[in-house]
CSV table of C-alpha atoms and ligand atoms in Angstrom, one decimal:
chain,number,residue,atom,x,y,z
S,1,MET,CA,-127.8,125.7,-85.8
S,2,ALA,CA,-128.3,126.0,-89.5
S,3,LEU,CA,-128.8,122.3,-89.8
S,4,LEU,CA,-131.5,122.4,-87.1
S,5,LEU,CA,-133.6,124.3,-89.6
S,6,ALA,CA,-132.8,122.1,-92.5
S,7,VAL,CA,-135.5,119.6,-91.6
S,8,SER,CA,-138.8,121.4,-92.1
S,9,LEU,CA,-141.6,119.7,-90.4
S,10,CYS,CA,-145.2,119.4,-91.2
S,11,LEU,CA,-147.6,118.4,-88.5
S,12,ALA,CA,-150.4,116.0,-89.3
S,13,ALA,CA,-153.0,118.7,-88.8
S,14,SER,CA,-151.7,120.8,-91.7
S,15,LEU,CA,-151.9,118.3,-94.5
S,16,SER,CA,-150.5,119.9,-97.6
S,17,PRO,CA,-146.8,120.3,-96.9
S,18,CYS,CA,-146.6,116.6,-96.0
S,19,THR,CA,-147.0,115.6,-99.6
S,20,LEU,CA,-143.4,116.8,-100.1
S,21,ALA,CA,-142.3,113.6,-98.4
S,22,ALA,CA,-141.9,111.5,-101.5
S,23,ALA,CA,-144.4,108.6,-101.8
S,24,ALA,CA,-143.2,105.1,-102.4
S,25,GLN,CA,-142.6,104.2,-106.0
S,26,GLY,CA,-144.2,101.3,-107.7
S,27,GLY,CA,-146.7,98.9,-106.1
S,28,LYS,CA,-144.3,97.6,-103.5
S,29,ARG,CA,-143.5,99.2,-100.2
S,30,PRO,CA,-140.3,100.1,-98.4
S,31,LEU,CA,-139.4,98.0,-95.4
S,32,VAL,CA,-138.8,99.3,-91.9
S,33,THR,CA,-136.8,97.9,-89.1
S,34,ALA,CA,-136.0,99.0,-85.6
S,35,ILE,CA,-132.4,99.9,-84.7
S,36,THR,CA,-131.1,99.3,-81.2
S,37,LYS,CA,-127.9,100.5,-79.7
S,38,ASP,CA,-126.2,97.8,-77.7
S,39,PRO,CA,-125.1,99.5,-74.4
S,40,ALA,CA,-122.0,97.2,-74.0
S,41,THR,CA,-120.5,97.7,-77.4
S,42,SER,CA,-122.2,100.8,-78.7
S,43,LEU,CA,-123.0,98.9,-81.9
S,44,TYR,CA,-126.3,99.2,-83.7
S,45,THR,CA,-128.4,96.1,-84.5
S,46,SER,CA,-131.7,95.3,-86.2
S,47,PRO,CA,-133.8,92.2,-85.7
S,48,LEU,CA,-133.6,91.0,-89.3
S,49,LYS,CA,-132.8,87.3,-89.0
S,50,ASP,CA,-135.7,85.3,-87.4
S,51,SER,CA,-136.1,88.2,-84.9
S,52,ARG,CA,-132.5,87.9,-84.0
S,53,PRO,CA,-130.2,90.9,-84.4
S,54,LEU,CA,-127.7,91.6,-87.1
S,55,VAL,CA,-125.1,94.3,-86.6
S,56,LEU,CA,-125.5,97.2,-89.1
S,57,ASP,CA,-122.3,97.9,-90.9
S,58,LEU,CA,-122.3,100.8,-93.3
S,59,SER,CA,-118.9,99.6,-94.7
S,60,GLY,CA,-119.9,96.0,-95.1
S,61,PRO,CA,-120.4,94.7,-98.7
S,62,LEU,CA,-122.1,91.4,-97.5
S,63,ILE,CA,-124.7,90.0,-95.2
S,64,TRP,CA,-123.4,87.2,-93.1
S,65,SER,CA,-124.5,85.1,-90.2
S,66,THR,CA,-124.1,81.7,-88.6
S,67,CYS,CA,-125.8,78.9,-90.6
S,68,ASP,CA,-127.6,75.6,-89.8
S,69,ARG,CA,-125.6,72.6,-90.8
S,70,ALA,CA,-128.0,71.9,-93.6
S,71,HIS,CA,-128.1,74.9,-95.9
S,72,PRO,CA,-128.2,75.5,-99.7
S,73,THR,CA,-124.9,76.7,-101.3
S,74,LEU,CA,-124.8,78.8,-104.5
S,75,GLN,CA,-122.6,77.5,-107.3
S,76,CYS,CA,-119.4,79.3,-108.2
S,77,HIS,CA,-120.6,80.5,-111.6
S,78,HIS,CA,-123.7,82.2,-110.0
S,79,HIS,CA,-123.5,85.9,-110.6
S,80,ASP,CA,-124.0,86.6,-106.9
S,81,CYS,CA,-120.8,84.6,-106.2
S,82,ALA,CA,-118.9,87.1,-108.4
S,83,HIS,CA,-120.6,90.0,-106.6
S,84,ALA,CA,-119.7,88.5,-103.2
S,85,HIS,CA,-116.0,88.5,-104.3
S,86,SER,CA,-116.1,92.2,-105.6
S,87,TYR,CA,-114.6,93.5,-102.3
S,88,HIS,CA,-112.0,91.5,-100.5
S,89,PRO,CA,-111.5,92.0,-96.7
S,90,PRO,CA,-108.2,93.2,-95.4
S,91,GLY,CA,-105.7,90.6,-94.4
S,92,CYS,CA,-107.7,87.7,-95.8
S,93,PRO,CA,-106.0,85.1,-98.1
S,94,HIS,CA,-107.4,84.8,-101.6
S,95,THR,CA,-108.7,81.3,-102.1
S,96,GLY,CA,-110.7,81.6,-105.3
S,97,TYR,CA,-114.5,81.5,-105.8
S,98,GLY,CA,-115.1,78.3,-104.0
S,99,LYS,CA,-114.3,74.6,-103.7
S,100,ALA,CA,-115.4,71.3,-105.1
S,101,ASP,CA,-118.6,69.8,-103.6
S,102,GLU,CA,-117.6,66.7,-101.7
S,103,GLU,CA,-120.8,65.0,-102.8
S,104,ASP,CA,-120.7,66.0,-106.5
S,105,ARG,CA,-117.3,66.6,-107.8
S,106,PHE,CA,-118.6,68.4,-110.9
S,107,ARG,CA,-120.2,71.0,-108.8
S,108,CYS,CA,-118.3,74.0,-107.4
S,109,LYS,CA,-119.6,75.4,-104.1
S,110,CYS,CA,-119.3,79.2,-103.8
S,111,THR,CA,-117.5,80.4,-100.7
S,112,ALA,CA,-117.3,84.1,-99.5
S,113,HIS,CA,-115.2,85.9,-96.9
S,114,PRO,CA,-117.4,87.4,-94.1
S,115,TYR,CA,-115.5,90.1,-92.2
S,116,ASN,CA,-116.0,91.2,-88.6
S,117,PRO,CA,-115.2,94.9,-88.6
S,118,VAL,CA,-115.0,95.2,-84.8
S,119,ALA,CA,-112.6,92.3,-84.3
S,120,GLY,CA,-110.8,93.0,-87.6
S,121,ARG,CA,-111.1,89.3,-88.5
S,122,SER,CA,-112.4,87.4,-91.6
S,123,ALA,CA,-113.3,83.8,-92.3
S,124,THR,CA,-114.5,81.7,-95.2
S,125,GLY,CA,-118.0,80.4,-95.4
S,126,ASP,CA,-120.5,79.0,-97.9
S,127,LEU,CA,-122.5,81.6,-99.9
S,128,THR,CA,-126.1,80.6,-99.1
S,129,ARG,CA,-129.7,81.8,-99.5
S,130,THR,CA,-131.4,82.7,-96.3
S,131,LYS,CA,-134.6,84.5,-95.2
S,132,LEU,CA,-134.6,87.9,-93.6
S,133,SER,CA,-137.6,89.7,-92.2
S,134,ALA,CA,-138.8,93.3,-91.6
S,135,ASN,CA,-142.2,95.1,-91.9
S,136,ALA,CA,-143.6,96.9,-94.9
S,137,THR,CA,-144.2,100.6,-94.1
S,138,ASP,CA,-145.9,103.7,-95.3
S,139,GLY,CA,-143.3,105.7,-93.4
S,140,ARG,CA,-145.6,106.2,-90.4
S,141,ASN,CA,-146.0,102.7,-88.9
S,142,PRO,CA,-145.1,99.1,-89.6
S,143,LEU,CA,-147.9,97.7,-91.7
S,144,PHE,CA,-147.3,94.0,-91.9
S,145,PRO,CA,-144.4,91.6,-91.6
S,146,VAL,CA,-142.4,90.8,-94.8
S,147,SER,CA,-140.1,87.9,-95.1
S,148,PHE,CA,-137.7,88.1,-98.1
S,149,PRO,CA,-134.9,85.9,-99.5
S,150,ALA,CA,-131.4,87.1,-99.3
S,151,VAL,CA,-128.0,85.9,-100.4
S,152,ALA,CA,-125.7,85.8,-97.4
S,153,SER,CA,-122.5,84.2,-96.3
S,154,CYS,CA,-122.3,81.6,-93.6
S,155,ALA,CA,-119.7,82.2,-90.9
S,156,PRO,CA,-118.3,80.2,-88.0
S,157,ALA,CA,-119.7,81.2,-84.6
S,158,SER,CA,-116.2,82.3,-83.6
S,159,LEU,CA,-116.5,85.2,-86.1
S,160,LEU,CA,-119.2,86.7,-83.7
S,161,ALA,CA,-116.5,87.7,-81.2
S,162,LYS,CA,-116.9,91.3,-80.0
S,163,LEU,CA,-120.4,91.6,-81.4
S,164,PRO,CA,-123.3,92.3,-79.1
S,165,ALA,CA,-124.6,89.4,-77.1
S,166,GLY,CA,-127.3,87.6,-79.1
S,167,ALA,CA,-126.2,89.0,-82.5
S,168,VAL,CA,-126.0,86.3,-85.1
S,169,GLY,CA,-124.1,88.2,-87.8
S,170,VAL,CA,-123.7,91.4,-89.7
S,171,ALA,CA,-125.9,93.2,-92.3
S,172,GLY,CA,-123.6,95.1,-94.7
S,173,LEU,CA,-125.2,98.3,-95.9
S,174,ALA,CA,-122.5,99.4,-98.4
S,175,ARG,CA,-122.6,99.9,-102.2
S,176,SER,CA,-122.5,96.2,-103.2
S,177,ARG,CA,-125.1,94.1,-105.1
S,178,VAL,CA,-125.1,91.6,-102.2
S,179,ALA,CA,-125.4,94.2,-99.4
S,180,LEU,CA,-128.8,94.6,-97.7
S,181,PRO,CA,-130.1,97.8,-99.4
S,182,ALA,CA,-129.5,96.4,-102.9
S,183,GLN,CA,-131.1,93.1,-102.1
S,184,VAL,CA,-134.2,94.7,-100.5
S,185,ALA,CA,-134.5,96.9,-103.6
S,186,ARG,CA,-134.4,93.9,-105.9
S,187,THR,CA,-136.7,91.6,-104.0
S,188,GLN,CA,-139.3,94.3,-103.0
S,189,ASP,CA,-139.1,96.2,-106.3
S,190,VAL,CA,-138.4,99.5,-104.5
S,191,ALA,CA,-135.7,102.2,-104.9
S,192,ASP,CA,-132.2,101.3,-104.0
S,193,LYS,CA,-132.1,104.0,-101.3
S,194,PHE,CA,-132.2,103.8,-97.5
S,195,ILE,CA,-132.7,106.1,-94.5
S,196,LEU,CA,-130.9,105.6,-91.2
S,197,CYS,CA,-131.9,107.3,-88.1
S,198,LEU,CA,-129.5,106.1,-85.4
S,199,PRO,CA,-130.8,106.4,-81.8
S,200,ARG,CA,-128.8,107.5,-78.8
S,201,SER,CA,-131.1,105.3,-76.7
S,202,GLY,CA,-134.3,103.5,-77.3
S,203,ASP,CA,-135.3,102.2,-80.8
S,204,GLY,CA,-134.1,104.1,-83.9
S,205,VAL,CA,-135.4,103.4,-87.4
S,206,ALA,CA,-134.1,102.3,-90.8
S,207,ILE,CA,-136.2,102.4,-93.9
S,208,PHE,CA,-135.1,100.5,-97.0
S,209,GLY,CA,-136.5,101.5,-100.4
S,210,GLY,CA,-137.0,105.3,-100.1
S,211,GLY,CA,-139.3,107.5,-98.0
S,212,PRO,CA,-141.3,109.0,-96.6
S,213,LEU,CA,-140.4,109.1,-92.9
S,214,PHE,CA,-142.6,110.4,-90.1
S,215,LEU,CA,-141.5,110.7,-86.5
S,216,LEU,CA,-143.5,111.6,-83.4
S,217,THR,CA,-142.6,114.8,-81.6
S,218,SER,CA,-141.6,114.6,-77.9
S,219,THR,CA,-144.2,117.3,-77.1
S,220,SER,CA,-147.2,116.4,-75.0
S,221,PRO,CA,-149.4,115.1,-76.5
S,222,PRO,CA,-147.0,113.8,-79.3
S,223,SER,CA,-147.9,114.7,-82.8
S,224,GLU,CA,-146.8,113.3,-86.1
S,225,ALA,CA,-144.1,115.2,-88.0
S,226,GLY,CA,-143.0,114.4,-91.5
S,227,VAL,CA,-139.3,114.7,-92.3
S,228,ASP,CA,-139.1,116.5,-95.6
S,229,LEU,CA,-136.5,114.5,-97.5
S,230,THR,CA,-136.3,117.2,-100.2
S,231,LYS,CA,-135.0,119.6,-97.5
S,232,LEU,CA,-132.0,117.5,-96.5
S,233,THR,CA,-128.5,118.8,-97.3
S,234,TYR,CA,-127.2,116.7,-100.1
S,235,THR,CA,-123.6,115.9,-100.8
S,236,PRO,CA,-122.0,113.7,-103.4
S,237,LEU,CA,-120.6,110.4,-102.1
S,238,LEU,CA,-117.1,109.3,-103.3
S,239,SER,CA,-115.7,105.9,-103.9
S,240,ARG,CA,-112.3,104.4,-103.2
S,241,LYS,CA,-110.7,101.5,-104.9
S,242,GLY,CA,-111.3,98.2,-103.1
S,243,SER,CA,-114.0,99.6,-101.0
S,244,SER,CA,-117.8,99.9,-101.2
S,245,SER,CA,-118.0,102.3,-98.2
S,246,TYR,CA,-119.5,105.7,-98.3
S,247,TYR,CA,-116.8,108.5,-98.5
S,248,LEU,CA,-117.5,112.2,-98.1
S,249,PRO,CA,-115.8,114.9,-100.1
S,250,VAL,CA,-114.5,116.7,-97.0
S,251,LYS,CA,-112.4,119.8,-97.7
S,252,ALA,CA,-111.7,121.0,-94.2
S,253,ILE,CA,-112.7,120.9,-90.6
S,254,ALA,CA,-113.4,124.2,-88.6
S,255,PHE,CA,-114.1,125.0,-85.0
S,256,ASP,CA,-116.0,128.3,-84.3
S,257,LYS,CA,-115.6,129.1,-88.1
S,258,ALA,CA,-111.8,128.9,-87.9
S,259,GLN,CA,-110.4,126.3,-90.2
S,260,VAL,CA,-108.1,123.8,-88.4
S,261,GLN,CA,-104.6,123.8,-90.1
S,262,LEU,CA,-103.8,120.2,-91.0
S,263,PRO,CA,-100.3,120.0,-92.3
S,264,GLY,CA,-99.9,118.1,-95.6
S,265,ASN,CA,-103.7,117.8,-96.5
S,266,PRO,CA,-104.1,114.5,-94.6
S,267,LEU,CA,-107.8,114.3,-95.3
S,268,ALA,CA,-107.1,113.5,-99.0
S,269,THR,CA,-105.0,110.5,-98.0
S,270,GLY,CA,-107.3,107.8,-97.0
S,271,GLY,CA,-110.5,109.9,-97.2
S,272,VAL,CA,-113.3,110.5,-94.8
S,273,VAL,CA,-115.8,107.6,-94.4
S,274,LEU,CA,-119.0,107.0,-92.6
S,275,GLY,CA,-118.8,104.0,-90.2
S,276,THR,CA,-121.5,102.6,-87.9
S,277,THR,CA,-119.1,100.2,-86.3
S,278,ALA,CA,-117.0,103.0,-84.8
S,279,PRO,CA,-118.8,104.2,-81.7
S,280,TYR,CA,-117.1,107.6,-81.8
S,281,THR,CA,-115.5,109.4,-84.7
S,282,GLU,CA,-112.0,108.0,-85.2
S,283,LEU,CA,-109.2,110.2,-86.4
S,284,ARG,CA,-105.8,109.0,-87.8
S,285,PRO,CA,-103.0,110.3,-85.5
S,286,ASP,CA,-101.9,113.0,-88.0
S,287,VAL,CA,-105.4,114.4,-88.0
S,288,TYR,CA,-106.2,113.7,-84.4
S,289,ARG,CA,-103.4,115.7,-82.8
S,290,PRO,CA,-104.0,119.0,-84.6
S,291,LEU,CA,-107.8,118.7,-84.2
S,292,VAL,CA,-107.7,117.9,-80.5
S,293,ASP,CA,-105.3,120.8,-79.8
S,294,ALA,CA,-107.4,123.2,-81.9
S,295,PHE,CA,-110.6,122.2,-80.0
S,296,ASP,CA,-109.0,122.7,-76.6
S,297,LYS,CA,-107.7,126.1,-77.7
S,298,ALA,CA,-111.0,127.1,-79.2
S,299,LEU,CA,-112.9,126.2,-76.1
S,300,MET,CA,-110.5,128.0,-73.8
S,301,ARG,CA,-110.4,131.1,-76.0
S,302,ARG,CA,-114.2,131.3,-76.1
S,303,TRP,CA,-114.9,130.6,-72.5
S,304,ASN,CA,-111.6,131.1,-70.7
S,305,ILE,CA,-111.8,127.8,-69.0
S,306,SER,CA,-108.7,125.9,-68.2
S,307,LYS,CA,-110.1,123.3,-65.9
S,308,ARG,CA,-109.5,120.0,-67.6
S,309,VAL,CA,-110.0,116.8,-65.6
S,310,PRO,CA,-108.1,113.5,-66.0
S,311,ALA,CA,-108.9,111.7,-69.2
S,312,VAL,CA,-111.7,109.2,-69.2
S,313,ALA,CA,-111.0,106.4,-71.7
S,314,PRO,CA,-111.3,106.3,-74.7
S,315,PHE,CA,-111.3,110.1,-74.6
S,316,GLU,CA,-108.4,112.5,-73.9
S,317,LEU,CA,-109.9,116.0,-73.5
S,318,CYS,CA,-112.3,116.0,-70.6
S,319,TYR,CA,-113.7,119.1,-68.7
S,320,ASP,CA,-115.3,119.6,-65.4
S,321,SER,CA,-119.0,119.9,-66.1
S,322,LYS,CA,-119.3,122.8,-63.6
S,323,THR,CA,-116.9,124.9,-65.7
S,324,LEU,CA,-118.5,124.2,-69.1
S,325,PRO,CA,-121.2,126.6,-70.5
S,326,GLY,CA,-124.5,124.8,-70.4
S,327,PRO,CA,-125.9,122.3,-70.6
S,328,THR,CA,-128.8,123.4,-72.7
S,329,ARG,CA,-131.3,121.5,-74.8
S,330,ILE,CA,-128.8,121.7,-77.7
S,331,GLY,CA,-126.0,120.3,-75.4
S,332,TRP,CA,-122.9,122.0,-74.0
S,333,LEU,CA,-122.3,125.3,-75.6
S,334,VAL,CA,-118.9,124.3,-77.0
S,335,PRO,CA,-117.5,125.5,-80.4
S,336,ASP,CA,-119.5,124.2,-83.3
S,337,ILE,CA,-117.6,121.8,-85.5
S,338,ASP,CA,-118.0,122.4,-89.2
S,339,ILE,CA,-117.2,119.5,-91.5
S,340,VAL,CA,-116.7,121.5,-94.7
S,341,LEU,CA,-117.9,119.6,-97.8
S,342,GLU,CA,-117.3,120.1,-101.4
S,343,GLY,CA,-119.5,122.8,-102.8
S,344,GLY,CA,-119.4,124.9,-99.5
S,345,LYS,CA,-121.9,122.8,-97.6
S,346,ASN,CA,-121.3,122.0,-94.0
S,347,TRP,CA,-122.2,119.2,-91.7
S,348,THR,CA,-122.2,121.0,-88.4
S,349,LEU,CA,-121.8,119.2,-85.1
S,350,GLY,CA,-123.0,121.0,-82.0
S,351,GLY,CA,-122.5,120.1,-78.4
S,352,LEU,CA,-125.0,117.2,-78.5
S,353,SER,CA,-122.9,115.6,-81.2
S,354,SER,CA,-119.4,116.5,-80.0
S,355,MET,CA,-119.4,116.1,-76.2
S,356,VAL,CA,-119.9,112.9,-74.3
S,357,ASP,CA,-121.0,113.0,-70.6
S,358,VAL,CA,-119.0,110.8,-68.4
S,359,ASN,CA,-118.6,109.9,-64.7
S,360,ASN,CA,-122.3,110.4,-63.9
S,361,PHE,CA,-122.4,113.8,-65.7
S,362,THR,CA,-119.6,115.3,-63.5
S,363,ALA,CA,-117.4,115.7,-66.6
S,364,ALA,CA,-117.8,115.9,-70.4
S,365,CYS,CA,-115.3,114.8,-73.0
S,366,PHE,CA,-114.5,115.7,-76.6
S,367,GLY,CA,-116.1,112.6,-78.3
S,368,PHE,CA,-113.4,112.0,-80.9
S,369,VAL,CA,-110.8,109.2,-80.5
S,370,GLU,CA,-107.5,108.4,-82.0
S,371,MET,CA,-107.6,105.7,-84.6
S,372,LYS,CA,-105.6,102.5,-83.8
S,373,LEU,CA,-103.1,102.1,-86.6
S,374,GLY,CA,-103.2,98.9,-88.5
S,375,LYS,CA,-107.0,98.8,-88.2
S,376,GLY,CA,-107.5,99.3,-91.9
S,377,GLY,CA,-110.8,97.9,-93.1
S,378,TYR,CA,-112.0,97.6,-96.7
S,379,GLY,CA,-110.0,100.0,-98.8
S,380,GLY,CA,-107.3,100.6,-96.2
S,381,ALA,CA,-107.0,103.1,-93.3
S,382,PRO,CA,-109.1,106.3,-93.8
S,383,ALA,CA,-108.1,109.6,-92.3
S,384,VAL,CA,-111.4,109.9,-90.5
S,385,VAL,CA,-114.2,107.5,-89.7
S,386,ILE,CA,-117.3,109.5,-88.8
S,387,GLY,CA,-118.7,107.3,-86.0
S,388,GLY,CA,-122.1,106.4,-84.6
S,389,PHE,CA,-122.2,109.0,-81.8
S,390,GLN,CA,-121.8,111.8,-84.3
S,391,MET,CA,-124.5,110.4,-86.6
S,392,GLU,CA,-127.1,109.8,-83.9
S,393,ASP,CA,-130.4,111.8,-84.1
S,394,HIS,CA,-129.6,112.8,-87.7
S,395,VAL,CA,-131.7,111.7,-90.7
S,396,LEU,CA,-129.3,110.2,-93.2
S,397,GLN,CA,-130.6,109.2,-96.6
S,398,PHE,CA,-128.2,107.1,-98.7
S,399,ASP,CA,-128.8,107.0,-102.4
S,400,PRO,CA,-126.2,104.7,-104.0
S,401,GLU,CA,-127.6,105.1,-107.5
S,402,LYS,CA,-127.3,108.9,-107.5
S,403,GLN,CA,-124.1,108.6,-105.4
S,404,GLN,CA,-125.4,111.0,-102.9
S,405,LEU,CA,-126.1,111.4,-99.2
S,406,GLY,CA,-128.8,113.6,-97.7
S,407,PHE,CA,-128.4,114.6,-94.1
S,408,ALA,CA,-130.0,116.7,-91.4
S,409,LYS,CA,-129.9,117.0,-87.7
S,410,LEU,CA,-133.3,116.5,-86.1
S,411,PRO,CA,-134.8,119.4,-84.3
S,412,ILE,CA,-134.6,119.1,-80.5
S,413,PHE,CA,-138.2,118.1,-80.0
S,414,ILE,CA,-137.8,115.1,-82.2
S,415,SER,CA,-135.4,112.2,-82.0
S,416,CYS,CA,-134.7,109.0,-83.8
S,417,ARG,CA,-136.4,107.0,-81.1
S,418,ASN,CA,-139.7,108.6,-82.0
S,419,PHE,CA,-140.8,106.3,-84.9
S,420,ASN,CA,-144.3,104.9,-84.2
S,421,PHE,CA,-143.6,101.2,-84.1
S,422,THR,CA,-147.2,100.3,-83.4
S,423,LEU,CA,-148.5,98.0,-86.1
S,424,SER,CA,-151.2,99.6,-88.2
S,425,HIS,CA,-153.4,98.3,-91.0
H,1,NAG,C1,-143.1,94.2,-87.2
H,1,NAG,O1,-143.5,95.2,-86.4
H,1,NAG,C2,-144.1,94.8,-85.1
H,1,NAG,C3,-144.6,96.0,-84.4
H,1,NAG,O2,-143.6,96.9,-84.2
H,1,NAG,C4,-143.0,94.0,-84.4
H,1,NAG,O3,-143.5,93.5,-83.2
H,1,NAG,C5,-142.4,92.9,-85.2
H,1,NAG,O4,-141.4,92.3,-84.5
H,1,NAG,C6,-142.0,93.4,-86.6
H,1,NAG,N1,-141.6,92.3,-87.4
H,1,NAG,C7,-140.4,92.2,-88.0
H,1,NAG,C8,-140.2,91.0,-88.8
H,1,NAG,O5,-139.5,93.0,-87.8
H,2,NAG,C1,-119.1,126.3,-93.6
H,2,NAG,O1,-118.1,126.3,-92.6
H,2,NAG,C2,-117.0,127.2,-92.8
H,2,NAG,C3,-116.0,127.0,-91.7
H,2,NAG,O2,-116.6,127.2,-90.4
H,2,NAG,C4,-117.6,128.6,-92.8
H,2,NAG,O3,-116.5,129.5,-93.1
H,2,NAG,C5,-118.6,128.7,-93.9
H,2,NAG,O4,-119.2,130.0,-93.9
H,2,NAG,C6,-119.7,127.7,-93.7
H,2,NAG,N1,-120.6,127.6,-94.8
H,2,NAG,C7,-121.9,127.7,-94.7
H,2,NAG,C8,-122.7,127.6,-96.0
H,2,NAG,O5,-122.5,127.7,-93.6
H,3,NAG,C1,-109.3,134.0,-67.6
H,3,NAG,O1,-109.2,133.3,-66.4
H,3,NAG,C2,-108.0,133.6,-65.7
H,3,NAG,C3,-107.9,132.7,-64.4
H,3,NAG,O2,-108.9,131.7,-64.5
H,3,NAG,C4,-108.0,135.1,-65.3
H,3,NAG,O3,-106.8,135.4,-64.6
H,3,NAG,C5,-108.1,135.9,-66.6
H,3,NAG,O4,-108.2,137.3,-66.2
H,3,NAG,C6,-109.3,135.5,-67.4
H,3,NAG,N1,-109.3,136.2,-68.7
H,3,NAG,C7,-110.4,136.7,-69.2
H,3,NAG,C8,-110.2,137.4,-70.5
H,3,NAG,O5,-111.5,136.6,-68.7
H,4,NAG,C1,-125.2,110.3,-59.9
H,4,NAG,O1,-125.5,111.6,-59.5
H,4,NAG,C2,-126.8,111.7,-58.9
H,4,NAG,C3,-127.2,113.2,-58.6
H,4,NAG,O2,-126.0,113.9,-58.4
H,4,NAG,C4,-126.8,110.9,-57.6
H,4,NAG,O3,-128.1,110.9,-57.0
H,4,NAG,C5,-126.5,109.5,-58.0
H,4,NAG,O4,-126.3,108.7,-56.8
H,4,NAG,C6,-125.1,109.4,-58.7
H,4,NAG,N1,-124.9,108.0,-59.2
H,4,NAG,C7,-123.8,107.4,-59.1
H,4,NAG,C8,-123.7,106.0,-59.6
H,4,NAG,O5,-122.8,107.9,-58.5
H,5,NAG,C1,-149.1,105.3,-83.4
H,5,NAG,O1,-149.8,104.5,-84.5
H,5,NAG,C2,-151.0,103.9,-84.1
H,5,NAG,C3,-151.5,103.1,-85.2
H,5,NAG,O2,-151.6,103.8,-86.4
H,5,NAG,C4,-152.0,105.0,-83.7
H,5,NAG,O3,-153.2,104.5,-83.3
H,5,NAG,C5,-151.4,105.9,-82.6
H,5,NAG,O4,-152.3,107.0,-82.4
H,5,NAG,C6,-150.1,106.4,-83.0
H,5,NAG,N1,-149.5,107.1,-81.9
H,5,NAG,C7,-149.3,108.4,-81.8
H,5,NAG,C8,-148.7,108.9,-80.5
H,5,NAG,O5,-149.6,109.1,-82.8
């Protein structure tokens, strides 16, 4: 509940507090794009490539997509070729920076290694220059379309396996010079910061280049509410060798204020990472078992319910909806989950972020899943991947320069689908 209050809102009618939402720096404007959740895969996409979707991957250091036969290729000595090789995908053979150009043997063509995080497969493709597009924004509306050059890797169409139908590649959002946020920052001359507001349904919003961010309330009539970015809870972001992903300094996990005992401090081994390509938070088996048992116990202790129903894949703990307290506008009244961060700050997940309704709302399941071993990813297997479902309807501001993340849960009368996507001038 504390996080609910962390976003202070200013309605359009009362002007002054809105100035707290930081204005765009410099002459150039941040870019906005819609985020759609694909119902079949639960992956999030944005229409960045000729209106065709790219999958958003918080752990991806590259942008990649299929290419036309005729495309430019960067040379091996180009600095972006070195940047594209800063992070090497798991299980991918090292083949050097590139290969000799068949038409000009004095020229070395840069190749990169695009990685499909869902299929866990990589490939080799030319490092090329492409055009991406989004809209300039004042934080309230899209203002006008902007097309911008980006360095991206080509990939064979076979690398699109397991991505949403229609998706033509992946937009990496990690801390790399050739990921999308850094490239927008350079080409648009805006801050290297971005805001993600992942939707549970409808269109969510991403803003690259800083704030502000305004969302409409779901009241009738709707009014404009500014998200005060200075009031987010800020936590440092950690790094791990071989990875450009965003790791959080998680000290403990608690249910109903009682810390879950995790034998052997497993969170420190592998770390806790944010991942948009995990539909639900994934826990390594040594973290999963104690956490699932503790949640079940906490729920039964608090509400004296014992009526579990058969598991509904991919979940294990499912309860008959009739026996659960709620639902309310803040979801099922199950124990709050505190992700305890360094410095005593908590990311608190309530029922809306922890329980998943299944079987036409006749049951609800604890929305955390056991990680499949061997899945790895850049930087090896983490202890926890905080997945999409748990990040939805939160405002997340990534600031790779300051190495920090600002987060807040949106109040119940606002959601990530409430950005006003009507073009304004
Ligand atoms: C810009 O915004 C308009 C209005 O929402 C939308 O129709 C259009 O597709 C957007 N353009 C790009 C390039 O995203
Ligand atoms: C964070 O969560 C822990 C465990 O539930 C709790 O003991 C602590 O008081 C919380 N801290 C804040 C600032 O809410
Ligand atoms: C909990 O429920 C069981 C049966 O459902 C009942 O026998 C028991 O008395 C209940 N305990 C409390 C503390 O309500
Ligand atoms: C879901 O539940 C509603 C209300 O209980 C019912 O009207 C509807 O037919 C159910 N849908 C399916 C697919 O079972
Ligand atoms: C959305 O933005 C358009 C363009 O600025 C504006 O005319 C409209 O009133 C806005 N919608 C709401 C509900 O505020």
